[in-house]
Coordinates of C-alpha atoms and ligand atoms in Angstrom, one line a residue:
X29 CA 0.0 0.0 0.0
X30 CA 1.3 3.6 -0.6
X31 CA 0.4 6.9 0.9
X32 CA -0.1 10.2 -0.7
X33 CA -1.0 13.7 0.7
X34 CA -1.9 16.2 -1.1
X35 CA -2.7 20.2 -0.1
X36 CA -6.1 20.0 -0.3
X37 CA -9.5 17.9 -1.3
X38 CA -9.4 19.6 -4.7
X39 CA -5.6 18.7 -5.5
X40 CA -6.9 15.1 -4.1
X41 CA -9.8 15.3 -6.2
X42 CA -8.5 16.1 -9.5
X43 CA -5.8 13.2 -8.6
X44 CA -8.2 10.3 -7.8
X45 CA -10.3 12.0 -11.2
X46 CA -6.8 11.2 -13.4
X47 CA -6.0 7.5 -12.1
X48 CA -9.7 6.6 -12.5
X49 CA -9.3 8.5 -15.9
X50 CA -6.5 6.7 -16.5
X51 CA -7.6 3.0 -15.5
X52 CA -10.5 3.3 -18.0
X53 CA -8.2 4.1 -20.5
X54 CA -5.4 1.6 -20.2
X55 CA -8.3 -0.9 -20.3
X56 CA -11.6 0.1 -21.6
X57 CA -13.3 -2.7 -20.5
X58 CA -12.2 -1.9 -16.4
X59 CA -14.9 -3.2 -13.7
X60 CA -14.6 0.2 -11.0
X61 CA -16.7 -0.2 -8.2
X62 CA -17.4 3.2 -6.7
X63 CA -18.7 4.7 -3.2
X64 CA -20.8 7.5 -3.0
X65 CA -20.9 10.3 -0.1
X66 CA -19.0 13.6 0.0
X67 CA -15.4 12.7 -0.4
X68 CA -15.3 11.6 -4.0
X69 CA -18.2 13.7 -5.1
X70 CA -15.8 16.4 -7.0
X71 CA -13.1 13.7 -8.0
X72 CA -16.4 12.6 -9.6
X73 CA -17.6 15.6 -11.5
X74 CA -14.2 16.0 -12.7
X75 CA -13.8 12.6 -13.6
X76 CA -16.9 13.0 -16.6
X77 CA -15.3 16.2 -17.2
X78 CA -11.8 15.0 -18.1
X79 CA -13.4 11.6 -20.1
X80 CA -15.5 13.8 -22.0
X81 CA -12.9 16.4 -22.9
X82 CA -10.7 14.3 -23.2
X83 CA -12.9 11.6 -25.6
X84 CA -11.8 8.7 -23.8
X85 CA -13.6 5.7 -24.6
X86 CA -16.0 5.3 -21.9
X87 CA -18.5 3.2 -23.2
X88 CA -17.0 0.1 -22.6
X89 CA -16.3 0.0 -18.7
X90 CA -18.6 -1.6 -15.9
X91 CA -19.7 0.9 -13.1
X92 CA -20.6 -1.1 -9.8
X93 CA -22.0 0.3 -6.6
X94 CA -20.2 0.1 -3.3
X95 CA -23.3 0.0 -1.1
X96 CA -26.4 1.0 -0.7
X97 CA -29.2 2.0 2.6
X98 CA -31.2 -0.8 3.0
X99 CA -35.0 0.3 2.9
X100 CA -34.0 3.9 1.0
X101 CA -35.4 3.7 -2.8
X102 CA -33.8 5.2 -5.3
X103 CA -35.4 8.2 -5.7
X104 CA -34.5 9.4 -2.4
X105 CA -31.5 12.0 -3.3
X106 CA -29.8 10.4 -0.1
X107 CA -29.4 7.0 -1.6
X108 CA -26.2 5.6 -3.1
X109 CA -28.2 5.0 -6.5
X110 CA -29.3 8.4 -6.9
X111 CA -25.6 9.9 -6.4
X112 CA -24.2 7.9 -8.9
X113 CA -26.7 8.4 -11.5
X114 CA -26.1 12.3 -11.0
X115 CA -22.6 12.1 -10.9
X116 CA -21.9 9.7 -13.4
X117 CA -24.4 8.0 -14.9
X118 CA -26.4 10.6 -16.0
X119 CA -23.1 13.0 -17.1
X120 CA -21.4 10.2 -19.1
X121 CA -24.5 8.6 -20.4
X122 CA -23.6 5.0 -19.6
X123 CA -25.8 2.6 -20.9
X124 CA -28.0 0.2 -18.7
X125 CA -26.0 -3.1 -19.3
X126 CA -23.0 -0.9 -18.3
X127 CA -23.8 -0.3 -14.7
X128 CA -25.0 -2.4 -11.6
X129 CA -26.7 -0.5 -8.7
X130 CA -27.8 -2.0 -5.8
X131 CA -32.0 -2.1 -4.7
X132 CA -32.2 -1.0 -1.6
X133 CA -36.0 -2.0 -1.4
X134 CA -35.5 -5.4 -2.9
X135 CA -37.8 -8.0 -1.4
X136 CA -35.3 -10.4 -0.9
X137 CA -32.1 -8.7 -0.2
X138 CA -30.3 -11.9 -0.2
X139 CA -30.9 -12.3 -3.7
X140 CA -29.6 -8.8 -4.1
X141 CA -26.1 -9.9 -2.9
X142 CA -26.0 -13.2 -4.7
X143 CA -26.7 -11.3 -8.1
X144 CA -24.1 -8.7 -7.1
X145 CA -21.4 -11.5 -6.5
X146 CA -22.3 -13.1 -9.7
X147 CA -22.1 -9.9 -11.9
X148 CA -18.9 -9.1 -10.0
X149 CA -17.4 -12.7 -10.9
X150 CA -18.8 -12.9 -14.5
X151 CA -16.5 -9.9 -15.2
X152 CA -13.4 -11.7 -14.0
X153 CA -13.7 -9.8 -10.5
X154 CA -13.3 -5.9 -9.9
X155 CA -10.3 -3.9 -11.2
X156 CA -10.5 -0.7 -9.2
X157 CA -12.5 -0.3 -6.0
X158 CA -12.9 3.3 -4.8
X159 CA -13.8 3.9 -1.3
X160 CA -14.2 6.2 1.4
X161 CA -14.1 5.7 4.9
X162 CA -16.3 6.5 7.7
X163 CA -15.7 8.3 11.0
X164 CA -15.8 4.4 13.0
X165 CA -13.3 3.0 9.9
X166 CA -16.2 1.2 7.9
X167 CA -15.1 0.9 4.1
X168 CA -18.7 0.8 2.4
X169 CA -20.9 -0.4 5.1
X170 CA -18.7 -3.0 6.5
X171 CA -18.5 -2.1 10.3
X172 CA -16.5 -2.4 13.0
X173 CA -15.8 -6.4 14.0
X174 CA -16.9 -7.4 10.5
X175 CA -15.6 -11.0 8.9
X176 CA -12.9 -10.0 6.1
X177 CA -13.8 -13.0 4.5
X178 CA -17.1 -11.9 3.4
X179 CA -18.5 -11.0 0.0
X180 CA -21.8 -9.0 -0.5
X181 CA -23.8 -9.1 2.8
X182 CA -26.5 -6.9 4.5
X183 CA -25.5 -5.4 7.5
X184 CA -27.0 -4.2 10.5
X185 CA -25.1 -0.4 10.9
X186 CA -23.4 0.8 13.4
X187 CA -24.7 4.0 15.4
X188 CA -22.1 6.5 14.5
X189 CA -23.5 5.3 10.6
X190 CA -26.7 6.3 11.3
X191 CA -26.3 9.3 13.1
X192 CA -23.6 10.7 10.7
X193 CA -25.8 9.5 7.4
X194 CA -28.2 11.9 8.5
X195 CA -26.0 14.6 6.5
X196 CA -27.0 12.9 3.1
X197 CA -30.8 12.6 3.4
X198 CA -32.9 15.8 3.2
X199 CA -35.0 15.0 6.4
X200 CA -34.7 12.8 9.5
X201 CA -34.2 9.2 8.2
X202 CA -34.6 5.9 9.7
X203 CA -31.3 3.9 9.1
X204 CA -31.1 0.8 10.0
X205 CA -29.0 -2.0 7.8
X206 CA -27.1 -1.3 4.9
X207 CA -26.5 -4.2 1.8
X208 CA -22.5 -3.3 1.5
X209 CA -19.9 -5.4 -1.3
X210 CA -18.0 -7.1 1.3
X211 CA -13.6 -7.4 2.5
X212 CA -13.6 -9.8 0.6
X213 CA -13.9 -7.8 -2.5
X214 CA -11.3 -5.5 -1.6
X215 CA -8.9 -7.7 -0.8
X216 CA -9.7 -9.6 -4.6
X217 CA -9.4 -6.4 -6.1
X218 CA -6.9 -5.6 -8.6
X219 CA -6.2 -2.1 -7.1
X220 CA -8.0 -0.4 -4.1
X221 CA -7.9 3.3 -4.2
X222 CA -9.0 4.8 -0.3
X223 CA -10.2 9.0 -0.1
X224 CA -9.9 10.6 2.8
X225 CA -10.0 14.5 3.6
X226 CA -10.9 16.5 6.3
X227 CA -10.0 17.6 9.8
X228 CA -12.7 15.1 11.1
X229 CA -10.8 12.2 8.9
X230 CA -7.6 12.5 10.9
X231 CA -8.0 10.4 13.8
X232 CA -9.6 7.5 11.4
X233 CA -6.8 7.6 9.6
X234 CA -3.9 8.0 12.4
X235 CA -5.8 4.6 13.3
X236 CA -6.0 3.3 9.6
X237 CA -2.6 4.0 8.4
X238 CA -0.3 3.2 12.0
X239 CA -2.9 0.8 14.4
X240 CA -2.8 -2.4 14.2
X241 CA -4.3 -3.9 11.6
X242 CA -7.8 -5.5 12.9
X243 CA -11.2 -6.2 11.9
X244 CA -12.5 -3.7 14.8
X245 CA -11.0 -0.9 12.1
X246 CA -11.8 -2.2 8.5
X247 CA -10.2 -0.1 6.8
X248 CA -6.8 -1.1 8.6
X249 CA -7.0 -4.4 5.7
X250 CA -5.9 -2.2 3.0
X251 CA -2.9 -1.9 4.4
X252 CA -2.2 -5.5 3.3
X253 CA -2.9 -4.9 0.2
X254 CA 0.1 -4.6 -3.1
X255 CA -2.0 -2.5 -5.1
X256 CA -3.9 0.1 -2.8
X257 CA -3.1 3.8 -2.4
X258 CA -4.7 5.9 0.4
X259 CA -4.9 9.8 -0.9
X260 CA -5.6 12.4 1.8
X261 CA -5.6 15.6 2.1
X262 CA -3.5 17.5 4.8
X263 CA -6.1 17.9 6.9
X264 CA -7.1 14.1 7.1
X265 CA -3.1 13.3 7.5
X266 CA -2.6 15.5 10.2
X267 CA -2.3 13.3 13.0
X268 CA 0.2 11.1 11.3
X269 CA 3.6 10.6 12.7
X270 CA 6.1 12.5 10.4
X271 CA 8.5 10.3 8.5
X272 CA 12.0 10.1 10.5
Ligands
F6R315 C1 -20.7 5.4 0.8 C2 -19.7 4.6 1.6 C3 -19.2 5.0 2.9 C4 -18.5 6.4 2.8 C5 -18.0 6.9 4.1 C6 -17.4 8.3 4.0 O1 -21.0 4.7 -0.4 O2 -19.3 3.5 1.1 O3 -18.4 4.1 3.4 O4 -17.5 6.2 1.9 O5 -19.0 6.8 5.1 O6 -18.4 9.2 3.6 P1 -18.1 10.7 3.3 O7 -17.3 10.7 2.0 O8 -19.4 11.3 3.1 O9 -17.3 11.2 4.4

């Protein structure tokens, strides 16, 4: 895993915008799972802006959800869906067989995880995972004490989850379990990319980047992985112990 810091969220941004950029060029075809929530929203917006300036084939690659509130239908502007289809979806145009979102009022939720591990494997597994991390360490919604051998799984949430989810929904909103890709997923993935900016990122990731490395934190597993790079900004790396 590698570190980098950057001034700020935009610098970050425009970063994270250029690899993704980048990944769907080398290989047009790329299966990029992606979260949703306020740290990659601009990366996001500048991401359709450099593929479409840019004409980079876009047409070809697989967009996959992270997660998704269990019980919140798309519509709602606070769901995972409805993020991504106004980031990205709707921006680039991507056509329907070239995205899978999750339902988050699917009857039977369990058939929602077996179709998302079958689409997932179908493609020859994910080649870029993009994710955030919450203020208790959960990468999608996989919370703390979570199995890392899991694959997609529905998921009671954890309090600070539902208290701090509050921000994306335009009213109070009951939140309650959360149907997440699982540790599993990151850990297959070709390369994991992790976002993190913020003052009220840098404990999270003094935790991430030097505890020890333990379900009770999820987002500690990246550090065992060859391919991932954690970009924060200075704010979110504040805490961290300087390099001797
Ligand atoms: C959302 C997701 C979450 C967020 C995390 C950070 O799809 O997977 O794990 O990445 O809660 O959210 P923000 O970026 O809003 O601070």
């Amino acid at each position: 895993m590698k570190i980098a810091v950057f001034d700020d969220h935009q610098v970050m941004s425009f970063q994270a915008a250029r690899m993704i950029a980048t990944q769907i060029k080398n290989k047009p075809d790329s299966v990029i799972c992606l979260a949703s929530g306020e740290t990659p929203f601009l990366a996001y917006h500048l991401l359709s802006t450099l593929l479409l300036g840019e004409g980079v084939d876009h047409q070809q690659f697989t967009l996959i959800d992270l997660d998704e509130w269990v019980n919140i239908p798309s519509q709602n502007t606070g769901s995972c869906s409805y993020f991504l289809h106004t980031t990205l979806i709707g921006p680039l145009k991507l056509s329907l067989s070239q995205f899978k979102l999750f339902d988050g009022i699917a009857l039977d939720l369990q058939a929602e995880c077996d179709a998302m591990d079958e689409f997932i494997s179908k493609r020859g597994g994910i080649d870029l995972m993009v994710v955030g991390i919450g203020m208790n360490g959960h990468i999608g919604f996989n919370e703390p004490g979570v199995s890392t051998e899991l694959y997609t799984h529905v998921i009671e949430l954890d309090d600070t989850t539902r208290t701090v989810g509050q921000k994306y929904f335009a009213g109070k909103t009951t939140l309650g379990q959360g149907i997440t890709l699982g540790l599993k997923h990151l850990q297959e993935s070709n390369s994991v990319l992790l976002m993190a900016s913020g003052d009220r990122k840098a404990r999270i990731m003094k935790a991430t980047l030097e505890g020890t490395i333990d379900p009770l934190v999820p987002s500690t597993i990246i550090r065992n992985h060859s391919n991932g790079l954690v970009m924060l900004d200075q704010k979110a790396a504040s805490l961290l112990t300087p390099d001797e």
